[in-house]
Every structure is written in structure tokens, then in C-alpha cells.
Amino acid sequence: MEEFLKKIQAKHRIRDPLYGFIFFTDAEKAIIDTQIFQRLRRVHQLALTKYVYPSAEHSRFVHSLGVMHCATMILSGIYNHKYKKISSDPNELQIKTLRFSALLHDIGHLPFSHALEKHFLSGLKHEALSEYIISDPRISSIIESDGVDPKAVGALLAKKPPAKFRLLHEVISGQLDADRADYLLRDAHLSGAKYGEYDFPRFLQLFSGREDDDEHGHLTLFVDENDLHVAESMLIARYHYNLQIPYHRTRMGFDLVLERFIRDFPEYRDPFTVEEGRLTHVDLERFTDLDDCEIMERIKKEFRRDNPWAPYLLRAKHLIPVIDTSSNSSKGDRAYKDLVRALKNDAAFCEGADFFHRSQEVEIIKGAGTEFAEKPDDNGQAPARQSGMILLHSREGKGREPEYVDIRERSWIFKHFVQAPHTLYRVYVVAEKADRARDILAQVTA
């Protein structure tokens, strides 16, 4: 990786608990020093997970720096892999584009992680907001001053990037990308919950790349069959991580209350204009002030005004889980649906006041349960492919010649997570209604 850092003149450095030092350029430093990026210091990486694991206090700021560093290490591993089928090394422009995109991938994250996206952004994801911010002059002018196209930086975060950016996109937004690589290790290390740990040094040797056999010669990421276990181990780490950290039973209860609390304050949507499913305008001055601290101050004020939900968000009260099951249980889905139906029909319960429920798919593989074409469309767009975007370099071809196959053809683990997504089923009630809810559950499952 050192040769890449020298090529782009990354002469600044800061300490990091995972990587020792993270290096960055003058232009990257200029972005880091903007107020809109500094805002990420005030957005917790794991939202209210700190109410479960008290040391989970780290921010989106440190994660963003880590993803930039990790993406550079992955790119270095690709170009130093023994099975590399690429005729030239990445140029300065490609390295800079990748690093800017990695650094800015979470610039649009809302307070308290993903819990508030649907309320603030009318169902859009934070990536749409990140792309908008990258195009704003206060960020785009810095990128342009370093000889990089801001549109290319934003394109790496899009679901369907141009085919020429396919490999760089997979480094940042693929199935086993720099984003996941950093947060699995960082969240495990800083929360004390070890479920996301995996063999990081070995992971950095996982990927290689090849030029497509057509006139365009676009680059495609692949994994050698001898390294399949490394890819599988990271997938399993993410499975356990998701169950025990972002979708922890207690954390989910707090998220449900937070969503209910924020519904009473529609003014938080004011900075965002969404028209026909597109983000058309953002008041970035207002957005820069919108962080965890502002929402928490609102919670404290509402607590003094006897808001019914503020005590939960200050840990003075707790929702009680009465069903906590999953699609692994043959009876879990039915029990969940029957209880929700019974509570809705019971005069003593009001949804969103006395009880909450959630059917939550635990995403391990992006796009699981759907099918996508393998070839770019007529506009040259690389399709959003599920695990099919990970090609496996195999030596089981005709006459033992090397071939490239979908990783699902050789991995039961990848195939299983695509075909059978894992779903959590949970029902929570307020404490004073817990006994009644348990009685109803006993009746519907008898």
C-alpha cells in the first residue's frame, strides 16, 4: 500500500486503534476539516447500542477514516495478487477517486444510524444524501481541485455504477467491501462484543482482478477458490455480528421507541425535499447541525415535559419483549403473526402506544432473494448483482483449465444466505401490559 500513498502524496497521519496510523492527503484533510464532515464526530456509529454495550461510543467519523484506509489496502491487495489479470497498475486518479468515495460514503448519515432514515428521507437511504453532499460545492470544489471528478466519486456509491467503475465500486460497496471490513472489526473492538471479528490480514489477500474479454476491458473483482474459506468466514462473522450488535433484542426495542418519538416532530424533515422518489434539495446548513446531540437534547426537554417516550430513550423505562424468534423456528413466523393480530384486535392494546412489532430481515448478502442480469445494460451500467458479483477463480474447468464461476456454485454458505434470508420476529409491549400480552400469547399458541 505504501506505493499508492506515495503516488498520491498522503503525507498527513493520525493514530487509529485498528491500523496504527491512517494517512491522508492535503485534499482529504481539507474535506475532513469541513464542518459537514466534522459533524460525523457527533453521530454515533452504533446509535443506541451503547445502552447494551456501554463502550460502543465511537463515531461515524472514525469509521469513515477507517474505510478510506481499508479500501486502499484492499486495492493494493488486488494489484499484488498472484492471479491478477490486469495489465497495468492503478493510476493516481483511480486511487484518489476510490479514497474520496470511501471517505465520504457515510457523509449523509442521519442521527442514530438507520433508525430515522424513513422518517427524515421519506424512505430514501442515506447513500442518496451522501451523493447529494458530494455534488455540493463545499465538497465538490475540494475534489475538483485535486483533479478528480466529483461525479465519479459519487458514482462509486450508486447501486448501479458505470461499468468502468465496477471494480472500485465493489471495493467500497460490494458483498465483502471496505465498509464491512472496517465496521466489523471496529465495532467488535470498541464495543467489546467480539462477534464481528475475522482474519483481517488474510482478508486483505483475498481479492484479485481481471480485465473483461471485450473491447472495453473493464475490470472485474474475483476470488480464488483456495481463498473461499476466507470469504465464507467473513460472511459468518457478519451474520453473528448482525444478530448480536445492530439487531440485538434490547437495541431494537430502543430503535422502535426512537422511531415513535420522532414521529411527533415532523419539523426534522424540513431540511430535506424529496420529489418523485428523488432527493432534490437539502438545507445543508441545517443538516450540519442535525446530529445525535440535537436529538438527545430534544429527548431531555421532552422528558421534563412528561413525553411518554422520552423516559425509554433515557433508560428510565424499558419495553418488554414477549416474542423473540426467527425464521429458523418452524413456528416462529406463525406465532409472531398470530400475536400481532390478536393484540391489534384487543381493546386493551394500541399499536405504537402499548405494543410494537418488527419483522426484520437480517441482510448478510446484498440483494438476497432477488435475481439480476450479469451483463451491463444498454447504458453501460454494471447491474446490482447479489453474490454473483463475486466471481470465483476455479481450476475445475474443461481440461482443468481455469474458469470463472459464480461463487454460489462452490459455496454452500453463500448459496444458503442468498436462498434463505434470515428474518427476526419480535413483539414488544410496555411493562404494565406485559402480563396481559403473555396471556394472549399463551392463548394463540395453545
Short mmCIF file of C-alpha atoms in Angstrom, two decimals:
data_model
loop_
_atom_site.label_atom_id
_atom_site.label_comp_id
_atom_site.label_asym_id
_atom_site.label_seq_id
_atom_site.Cartn_x
_atom_site.Cartn_y
_atom_site.Cartn_z
CA MET A 1 0.00 0.00 0.00
CA GLU A 2 2.91 2.35 0.59
CA GLU A 3 3.44 2.82 -3.14
CA PHE A 4 -0.15 4.04 -3.52
CA LEU A 5 0.20 6.51 -0.64
CA LYS A 6 3.42 7.87 -2.15
CA LYS A 7 1.75 8.20 -5.55
CA ILE A 8 -0.97 10.46 -4.14
CA GLN A 9 1.35 12.21 -1.63
CA ALA A 10 -0.50 11.18 1.52
CA LYS A 11 1.78 12.93 3.99
CA HIS A 12 -0.57 13.56 6.92
CA ARG A 13 -1.27 10.89 9.52
CA ILE A 14 -3.37 10.20 12.59
CA ARG A 15 -3.40 7.30 15.03
CA ASP A 16 -6.05 4.61 14.88
CA PRO A 17 -6.64 1.68 17.28
CA LEU A 18 -7.06 -0.80 14.41
CA TYR A 19 -4.48 0.23 11.82
CA GLY A 20 -1.87 2.10 13.84
CA PHE A 21 -1.74 5.10 11.50
CA ILE A 22 -4.14 6.36 8.83
CA PHE A 23 -2.53 8.56 6.16
CA PHE A 24 -4.27 11.22 4.10
CA THR A 25 -3.54 13.90 1.51
CA ASP A 26 -3.93 17.67 1.61
CA ALA A 27 -7.24 17.45 -0.26
CA GLU A 28 -8.53 14.70 2.01
CA LYS A 29 -7.52 16.79 5.02
CA ALA A 30 -9.43 19.74 3.58
CA ILE A 31 -12.58 17.60 3.38
CA ILE A 32 -12.05 16.19 6.86
CA ASP A 33 -11.78 19.75 8.21
CA THR A 34 -15.11 20.90 6.75
CA GLN A 35 -17.92 21.34 9.26
CA ILE A 36 -20.18 18.96 7.38
CA PHE A 37 -17.60 16.18 7.76
CA GLN A 38 -16.75 17.12 11.36
CA ARG A 39 -20.46 16.61 12.05
CA LEU A 40 -19.79 12.85 11.85
CA ARG A 41 -17.94 13.12 15.17
CA ARG A 42 -21.38 13.74 16.67
CA VAL A 43 -23.12 10.78 15.02
CA HIS A 44 -22.55 7.51 16.84
CA GLN A 45 -21.58 4.58 14.66
CA LEU A 46 -23.83 2.21 16.60
CA ALA A 47 -26.61 4.58 17.69
CA LEU A 48 -28.27 3.29 20.88
CA THR A 49 -26.20 0.12 21.01
CA LYS A 50 -24.31 1.93 23.79
CA TYR A 51 -27.30 1.11 26.01
CA VAL A 52 -26.40 -2.57 25.53
CA TYR A 53 -22.60 -2.40 25.23
CA PRO A 54 -21.55 0.71 27.21
CA SER A 55 -18.22 1.19 25.43
CA ALA A 56 -19.83 1.42 21.96
CA GLU A 57 -19.37 5.19 21.90
CA HIS A 58 -17.37 5.58 18.67
CA SER A 59 -18.49 7.74 15.77
CA ARG A 60 -19.13 7.67 12.04
CA PHE A 61 -16.12 9.99 11.79
CA VAL A 62 -13.54 7.39 12.80
CA HIS A 63 -15.29 4.71 10.76
CA SER A 64 -15.15 6.89 7.63
CA LEU A 65 -11.41 7.39 8.02
CA GLY A 66 -11.03 3.65 8.55
CA VAL A 67 -12.94 2.78 5.39
CA MET A 68 -10.70 5.07 3.33
CA HIS A 69 -7.62 3.33 4.75
CA CYS A 70 -9.09 -0.14 4.39
CA ALA A 71 -10.18 0.46 0.78
CA THR A 72 -6.62 1.43 -0.10
CA MET A 73 -5.27 -1.76 1.47
CA ILE A 74 -7.81 -3.89 -0.42
CA LEU A 75 -6.90 -2.19 -3.71
CA SER A 76 -3.23 -2.84 -3.00
CA GLY A 77 -4.00 -6.50 -2.34
CA ILE A 78 -5.84 -6.80 -5.66
CA TYR A 79 -2.94 -5.42 -7.67
CA ASN A 80 -0.38 -7.54 -5.83
CA HIS A 81 -2.31 -10.81 -6.07
CA LYS A 82 -0.52 -13.64 -7.86
CA TYR A 83 -3.57 -14.39 -10.04
CA LYS A 84 -4.07 -10.79 -11.13
CA LYS A 85 -5.12 -10.46 -14.78
CA ILE A 86 -4.68 -6.70 -15.11
CA SER A 87 -2.12 -5.22 -17.48
CA SER A 88 -1.34 -2.02 -15.57
CA ASP A 89 -1.31 -0.64 -12.03
CA PRO A 90 -3.95 1.84 -10.88
CA ASN A 91 -3.16 5.42 -11.71
CA GLU A 92 -3.24 8.37 -9.35
CA LEU A 93 -6.74 9.36 -10.47
CA GLN A 94 -8.21 5.92 -9.71
CA ILE A 95 -6.64 5.80 -6.25
CA LYS A 96 -7.85 9.30 -5.40
CA THR A 97 -11.37 8.58 -6.66
CA LEU A 98 -11.60 5.43 -4.58
CA ARG A 99 -10.32 7.14 -1.44
CA PHE A 100 -12.60 10.18 -1.76
CA SER A 101 -15.59 7.90 -2.20
CA ALA A 102 -14.61 5.75 0.78
CA LEU A 103 -14.00 8.80 2.96
CA LEU A 104 -17.40 10.28 2.06
CA HIS A 105 -19.52 7.13 1.94
CA ASP A 106 -21.27 7.98 5.24
CA ILE A 107 -21.27 11.79 4.95
CA GLY A 108 -25.07 11.71 4.66
CA HIS A 109 -25.72 9.54 7.71
CA LEU A 110 -28.57 10.77 9.88
CA PRO A 111 -28.61 10.85 13.69
CA PHE A 112 -28.88 7.49 15.42
CA SER A 113 -27.86 5.42 12.43
CA HIS A 114 -30.55 3.89 10.19
CA ALA A 115 -33.49 4.15 12.58
CA LEU A 116 -34.60 7.59 11.39
CA GLU A 117 -33.97 7.35 7.63
CA LYS A 118 -37.54 6.55 6.64
CA HIS A 119 -38.87 9.45 8.73
CA PHE A 120 -36.38 12.10 7.59
CA LEU A 121 -35.84 11.00 3.98
CA SER A 122 -39.28 9.61 3.08
CA GLY A 123 -37.89 6.12 2.65
CA LEU A 124 -34.67 7.01 0.83
CA LYS A 125 -31.35 5.70 2.13
CA HIS A 126 -28.50 7.80 3.47
CA GLU A 127 -26.46 6.97 0.35
CA ALA A 128 -28.75 9.29 -1.64
CA LEU A 129 -27.93 12.09 0.78
CA SER A 130 -24.21 11.28 0.59
CA GLU A 131 -24.29 11.60 -3.21
CA TYR A 132 -26.10 14.93 -2.90
CA ILE A 133 -23.50 16.29 -0.47
CA ILE A 134 -20.61 15.13 -2.67
CA SER A 135 -22.09 17.21 -5.51
CA ASP A 136 -22.33 20.33 -3.32
CA PRO A 137 -19.61 22.95 -3.98
CA ARG A 138 -18.29 22.89 -0.41
CA ILE A 139 -17.17 19.29 -1.07
CA SER A 140 -17.04 19.04 -4.87
CA SER A 141 -14.71 22.06 -5.18
CA ILE A 142 -12.11 20.33 -3.00
CA ILE A 143 -12.38 17.13 -5.03
CA GLU A 144 -12.06 19.04 -8.30
CA SER A 145 -9.04 20.96 -7.02
CA ASP A 146 -7.29 17.60 -6.68
CA GLY A 147 -8.00 16.71 -10.30
CA VAL A 148 -10.87 14.29 -9.59
CA ASP A 149 -14.41 14.32 -10.97
CA PRO A 150 -16.98 14.53 -8.12
CA LYS A 151 -19.49 12.64 -10.29
CA ALA A 152 -17.09 9.70 -10.43
CA VAL A 153 -16.72 9.81 -6.64
CA GLY A 154 -20.50 9.72 -6.21
CA ALA A 155 -20.89 7.02 -8.85
CA LEU A 156 -18.89 4.56 -6.74
CA LEU A 157 -21.62 4.77 -4.09
CA ALA A 158 -24.50 4.27 -6.52
CA LYS A 159 -26.35 0.96 -6.75
CA LYS A 160 -25.65 0.80 -10.50
CA PRO A 161 -22.27 2.40 -11.21
CA PRO A 162 -20.89 2.74 -14.74
CA ALA A 163 -19.17 -0.48 -15.78
CA LYS A 164 -15.78 1.24 -15.91
CA PHE A 165 -16.01 1.78 -12.14
CA ARG A 166 -17.16 -1.74 -11.33
CA LEU A 167 -14.05 -2.95 -9.53
CA LEU A 168 -13.65 0.22 -7.47
CA HIS A 169 -17.36 0.09 -6.60
CA GLU A 170 -17.01 -3.47 -5.33
CA VAL A 171 -14.13 -2.41 -3.08
CA ILE A 172 -16.42 0.11 -1.35
CA SER A 173 -19.96 -1.20 -1.87
CA GLY A 174 -19.64 -4.90 -2.70
CA GLN A 175 -20.55 -8.02 -0.78
CA LEU A 176 -17.25 -8.08 1.14
CA ASP A 177 -16.24 -4.45 0.96
CA ALA A 178 -14.09 -1.98 2.87
CA ASP A 179 -17.14 -0.61 4.67
CA ARG A 180 -17.96 -4.00 6.18
CA ALA A 181 -14.31 -4.87 6.69
CA ASP A 182 -13.83 -1.81 8.89
CA TYR A 183 -17.06 -1.75 10.88
CA LEU A 184 -16.96 -5.45 11.73
CA LEU A 185 -13.53 -5.08 13.33
CA ARG A 186 -14.04 -1.58 14.74
CA ASP A 187 -17.44 -2.26 16.29
CA ALA A 188 -16.23 -5.54 17.79
CA HIS A 189 -13.10 -3.92 19.20
CA LEU A 190 -14.72 -0.79 20.62
CA SER A 191 -17.93 -2.40 21.90
CA GLY A 192 -16.17 -5.38 23.46
CA ALA A 193 -18.56 -7.72 21.63
CA LYS A 194 -16.32 -10.00 19.56
CA TYR A 195 -18.93 -11.36 17.15
CA GLY A 196 -17.63 -9.41 14.14
CA GLU A 197 -14.00 -10.49 14.36
CA TYR A 198 -12.37 -12.25 11.40
CA ASP A 199 -8.88 -12.81 9.98
CA PHE A 200 -8.19 -9.31 8.65
CA PRO A 201 -4.59 -9.82 7.40
CA ARG A 202 -5.75 -12.85 5.42
CA PHE A 203 -8.80 -10.95 4.14
CA LEU A 204 -6.52 -8.33 2.57
CA GLN A 205 -5.05 -11.08 0.37
CA LEU A 206 -8.48 -12.32 -0.71
CA PHE A 207 -9.27 -10.37 -3.87
CA SER A 208 -7.78 -10.16 -7.32
CA GLY A 209 -8.97 -8.64 -10.57
CA ARG A 210 -9.12 -9.28 -14.29
CA GLU A 211 -9.85 -7.38 -17.46
CA ASP A 212 -13.04 -8.34 -19.27
CA ASP A 213 -12.66 -10.20 -22.56
CA ASP A 214 -14.25 -7.48 -24.69
CA GLU A 215 -13.30 -4.24 -26.36
CA HIS A 216 -13.86 -2.24 -23.18
CA GLY A 217 -11.57 -4.23 -20.90
CA HIS A 218 -13.44 -3.19 -17.77
CA LEU A 219 -12.12 -4.64 -14.53
CA THR A 220 -13.90 -7.33 -12.53
CA LEU A 221 -13.20 -8.48 -8.99
CA PHE A 222 -12.73 -12.18 -8.28
CA VAL A 223 -11.72 -14.59 -5.50
CA ASP A 224 -9.51 -17.62 -5.99
CA GLU A 225 -11.05 -20.95 -4.95
CA ASN A 226 -8.21 -21.55 -2.48
CA ASP A 227 -9.36 -18.44 -0.61
CA LEU A 228 -13.04 -19.37 -0.48
CA HIS A 229 -12.89 -20.12 3.24
CA VAL A 230 -11.71 -16.55 3.91
CA ALA A 231 -14.74 -15.10 2.14
CA GLU A 232 -17.06 -17.51 3.94
CA SER A 233 -15.59 -16.70 7.35
CA MET A 234 -16.27 -13.00 6.89
CA LEU A 235 -19.85 -13.76 5.87
CA ILE A 236 -20.36 -15.83 9.02
CA ALA A 237 -18.79 -13.06 11.13
CA ARG A 238 -21.29 -10.60 9.68
CA TYR A 239 -24.17 -12.97 10.43
CA HIS A 240 -23.27 -13.22 14.11
CA TYR A 241 -22.42 -9.52 14.28
CA ASN A 242 -25.83 -8.50 12.92
CA LEU A 243 -27.67 -10.68 15.41
CA GLN A 244 -25.72 -9.50 18.44
CA ILE A 245 -24.96 -5.84 17.73
CA PRO A 246 -27.23 -3.80 15.38
CA TYR A 247 -30.18 -6.20 15.75
CA HIS A 248 -29.65 -7.07 19.39
CA ARG A 249 -33.03 -7.55 21.04
CA THR A 250 -32.62 -4.70 23.50
CA ARG A 251 -31.20 -2.30 20.90
CA MET A 252 -34.15 -2.96 18.59
CA GLY A 253 -36.56 -2.04 21.37
CA PHE A 254 -34.86 1.34 21.75
CA ASP A 255 -34.96 1.86 17.97
CA LEU A 256 -38.71 1.25 17.89
CA VAL A 257 -39.28 3.80 20.64
CA LEU A 258 -37.00 6.32 18.93
CA GLU A 259 -38.97 5.98 15.70
CA ARG A 260 -42.20 6.51 17.62
CA PHE A 261 -40.77 9.52 19.47
CA ILE A 262 -39.56 11.29 16.33
CA ARG A 263 -42.93 10.94 14.57
CA ASP A 264 -44.26 13.74 16.77
CA PHE A 265 -41.66 16.19 15.44
CA PRO A 266 -42.15 16.44 11.66
CA GLU A 267 -40.01 19.59 11.53
CA TYR A 268 -36.93 17.36 11.38
CA ARG A 269 -37.94 16.56 7.80
CA ASP A 270 -37.78 20.22 6.78
CA PRO A 271 -34.14 20.23 5.56
CA PHE A 272 -34.92 17.52 3.01
CA THR A 273 -37.01 17.87 -0.16
CA VAL A 274 -37.95 14.57 -1.78
CA GLU A 275 -39.88 14.63 -5.07
CA GLU A 276 -40.93 11.54 -7.01
CA GLY A 277 -38.55 9.37 -5.03
CA ARG A 278 -35.57 11.67 -5.57
CA LEU A 279 -33.73 13.93 -3.17
CA THR A 280 -33.95 17.31 -4.91
CA HIS A 281 -32.80 19.75 -2.22
CA VAL A 282 -31.11 19.71 1.18
CA ASP A 283 -30.60 22.63 3.54
CA LEU A 284 -27.01 21.72 4.33
CA GLU A 285 -26.60 24.42 6.96
CA ARG A 286 -29.46 22.89 8.91
CA PHE A 287 -28.26 19.36 8.19
CA THR A 288 -24.81 20.15 9.60
CA ASP A 289 -26.44 20.89 12.95
CA LEU A 290 -28.64 17.79 12.87
CA ASP A 291 -26.74 15.22 14.92
CA ASP A 292 -27.16 12.84 17.84
CA CYS A 293 -26.60 15.71 20.27
CA GLU A 294 -29.54 17.72 18.94
CA ILE A 295 -31.92 14.77 19.09
CA MET A 296 -30.76 13.87 22.59
CA GLU A 297 -31.29 17.45 23.76
CA ARG A 298 -34.83 17.23 22.40
CA ILE A 299 -35.35 13.97 24.27
CA LYS A 300 -34.20 15.55 27.54
CA LYS A 301 -36.51 18.54 27.08
CA GLU A 302 -39.44 16.27 26.31
CA PHE A 303 -38.63 14.17 29.37
CA ARG A 304 -39.20 17.24 31.53
CA ARG A 305 -42.49 17.79 29.70
CA ASP A 306 -43.64 14.25 30.54
CA ASN A 307 -43.41 12.95 26.98
CA PRO A 308 -44.33 9.24 27.30
CA TRP A 309 -41.41 8.02 25.13
CA ALA A 310 -38.56 10.15 26.45
CA PRO A 311 -38.07 8.02 29.61
CA TYR A 312 -37.38 4.97 27.43
CA LEU A 313 -34.75 6.86 25.46
CA LEU A 314 -33.06 7.92 28.69
CA ARG A 315 -33.22 4.34 30.02
CA ALA A 316 -35.69 5.16 32.77
CA LYS A 317 -38.12 2.65 31.25
CA HIS A 318 -37.82 -0.40 29.01
CA LEU A 319 -40.05 -2.18 26.55
CA ILE A 320 -40.65 -5.84 27.38
CA PRO A 321 -40.08 -8.39 24.58
CA VAL A 322 -42.80 -11.05 24.56
CA ILE A 323 -41.77 -12.71 21.30
CA ASP A 324 -38.18 -13.00 20.14
CA THR A 325 -37.92 -15.66 17.46
CA SER A 326 -36.76 -16.05 13.88
CA SER A 327 -37.25 -17.84 10.60
CA ASN A 328 -35.02 -20.60 12.00
CA SER A 329 -38.03 -21.65 14.07
CA SER A 330 -40.70 -23.60 12.22
CA LYS A 331 -43.36 -21.96 14.40
CA GLY A 332 -41.79 -18.52 14.80
CA ASP A 333 -43.47 -16.80 11.85
CA ARG A 334 -46.92 -18.10 12.77
CA ALA A 335 -46.62 -17.21 16.47
CA TYR A 336 -45.48 -13.71 15.58
CA LYS A 337 -48.31 -13.07 13.13
CA ASP A 338 -50.95 -14.58 15.42
CA LEU A 339 -49.84 -12.48 18.39
CA VAL A 340 -49.71 -9.25 16.38
CA ARG A 341 -53.18 -9.95 15.02
CA ALA A 342 -54.53 -10.71 18.50
CA LEU A 343 -53.03 -7.56 20.01
CA LYS A 344 -54.48 -5.42 17.24
CA ASN A 345 -57.92 -6.91 17.95
CA ASP A 346 -57.66 -6.49 21.72
CA ALA A 347 -59.23 -3.30 23.09
CA ALA A 348 -56.55 -3.05 25.78
CA PHE A 349 -53.76 -2.60 23.22
CA CYS A 350 -52.99 0.17 20.77
CA GLU A 351 -50.19 -0.33 18.25
CA GLY A 352 -47.48 2.29 18.66
CA ALA A 353 -48.63 3.05 22.18
CA ASP A 354 -48.92 -0.24 24.07
CA PHE A 355 -47.11 -2.60 21.73
CA PHE A 356 -44.59 -2.57 18.90
CA HIS A 357 -43.57 -5.27 16.46
CA ARG A 358 -40.98 -5.79 13.78
CA SER A 359 -40.23 -8.40 11.16
CA GLN A 360 -36.59 -7.69 10.39
CA GLU A 361 -34.65 -9.37 7.60
CA VAL A 362 -31.01 -9.71 8.61
CA GLU A 363 -29.12 -8.78 5.46
CA ILE A 364 -25.99 -10.87 5.07
CA ILE A 365 -25.78 -10.71 1.28
CA LYS A 366 -26.96 -7.64 -0.58
CA GLY A 367 -29.92 -8.37 -2.83
CA ALA A 368 -30.60 -11.80 -1.32
CA GLY A 369 -33.78 -13.31 -2.67
CA THR A 370 -33.65 -11.44 -5.98
CA GLU A 371 -32.10 -12.12 -9.36
CA PHE A 372 -30.14 -9.71 -11.53
CA ALA A 373 -28.70 -9.93 -15.02
CA GLU A 374 -24.97 -10.49 -15.31
CA LYS A 375 -24.20 -8.14 -18.20
CA PRO A 376 -24.22 -4.33 -18.25
CA ASP A 377 -27.37 -2.76 -19.63
CA ASP A 378 -27.62 -0.62 -22.76
CA ASN A 379 -26.38 2.42 -20.86
CA GLY A 380 -23.19 0.68 -19.82
CA GLN A 381 -24.37 0.31 -16.24
CA ALA A 382 -23.00 -2.54 -14.16
CA PRO A 383 -26.05 -4.33 -12.73
CA ALA A 384 -26.53 -4.68 -9.00
CA ARG A 385 -25.76 -8.38 -8.68
CA GLN A 386 -26.12 -10.30 -5.47
CA SER A 387 -23.35 -12.77 -4.68
CA GLY A 388 -22.98 -13.24 -8.45
CA MET A 389 -20.81 -10.14 -8.47
CA ILE A 390 -18.20 -12.23 -6.66
CA LEU A 391 -16.59 -14.43 -9.27
CA LEU A 392 -14.61 -17.47 -8.19
CA HIS A 393 -11.38 -18.34 -10.00
CA SER A 394 -11.66 -22.11 -10.27
CA ARG A 395 -9.46 -24.80 -11.80
CA GLU A 396 -12.30 -27.22 -12.43
CA GLY A 397 -12.90 -26.14 -16.00
CA LYS A 398 -12.63 -28.33 -19.07
CA GLY A 399 -9.22 -29.98 -19.11
CA ARG A 400 -8.53 -28.44 -15.69
CA GLU A 401 -8.30 -25.03 -17.34
CA PRO A 402 -9.09 -22.04 -15.12
CA GLU A 403 -12.65 -20.74 -15.27
CA TYR A 404 -14.67 -18.06 -13.52
CA VAL A 405 -17.91 -19.12 -11.88
CA ASP A 406 -20.49 -17.60 -9.56
CA ILE A 407 -19.27 -18.11 -6.00
CA ARG A 408 -22.61 -19.74 -5.12
CA GLU A 409 -21.71 -22.69 -7.32
CA ARG A 410 -18.85 -23.62 -4.98
CA SER A 411 -20.03 -22.28 -1.62
CA TRP A 412 -22.95 -23.75 0.31
CA ILE A 413 -22.71 -20.82 2.74
CA PHE A 414 -23.10 -18.14 0.06
CA LYS A 415 -25.84 -20.12 -1.64
CA HIS A 416 -27.75 -20.63 1.60
CA PHE A 417 -27.66 -16.97 2.64
CA VAL A 418 -28.97 -15.95 -0.79
CA GLN A 419 -31.77 -18.50 -0.95
CA ALA A 420 -32.87 -18.40 2.70
CA PRO A 421 -32.50 -14.90 4.18
CA HIS A 422 -32.68 -14.87 7.96
CA THR A 423 -35.63 -12.96 9.48
CA LEU A 424 -36.17 -11.90 13.08
CA TYR A 425 -39.69 -11.70 14.56
CA ARG A 426 -40.12 -9.56 17.65
CA VAL A 427 -43.02 -8.13 19.64
CA TYR A 428 -42.53 -5.66 22.49
CA VAL A 429 -45.04 -4.25 24.96
CA VAL A 430 -44.96 -1.59 27.65
CA ALA A 431 -44.21 -3.05 31.07
CA GLU A 432 -47.69 -2.53 32.51
CA LYS A 433 -49.24 -4.62 29.71
CA ALA A 434 -46.65 -7.42 29.72
CA ASP A 435 -48.66 -9.95 31.74
CA ARG A 436 -51.74 -9.44 29.58
CA ALA A 437 -49.66 -9.85 26.41
CA ARG A 438 -48.13 -13.09 27.70
CA ASP A 439 -51.61 -14.44 28.44
CA ILE A 440 -52.68 -13.65 24.88
CA LEU A 441 -49.53 -15.29 23.52
CA ALA A 442 -50.31 -18.44 25.50
CA GLN A 443 -53.81 -18.49 24.02
CA VAL A 444 -52.78 -18.04 20.38
CA THR A 445 -50.02 -20.65 20.61
CA ALA A 446 -52.01 -23.24 22.56
#
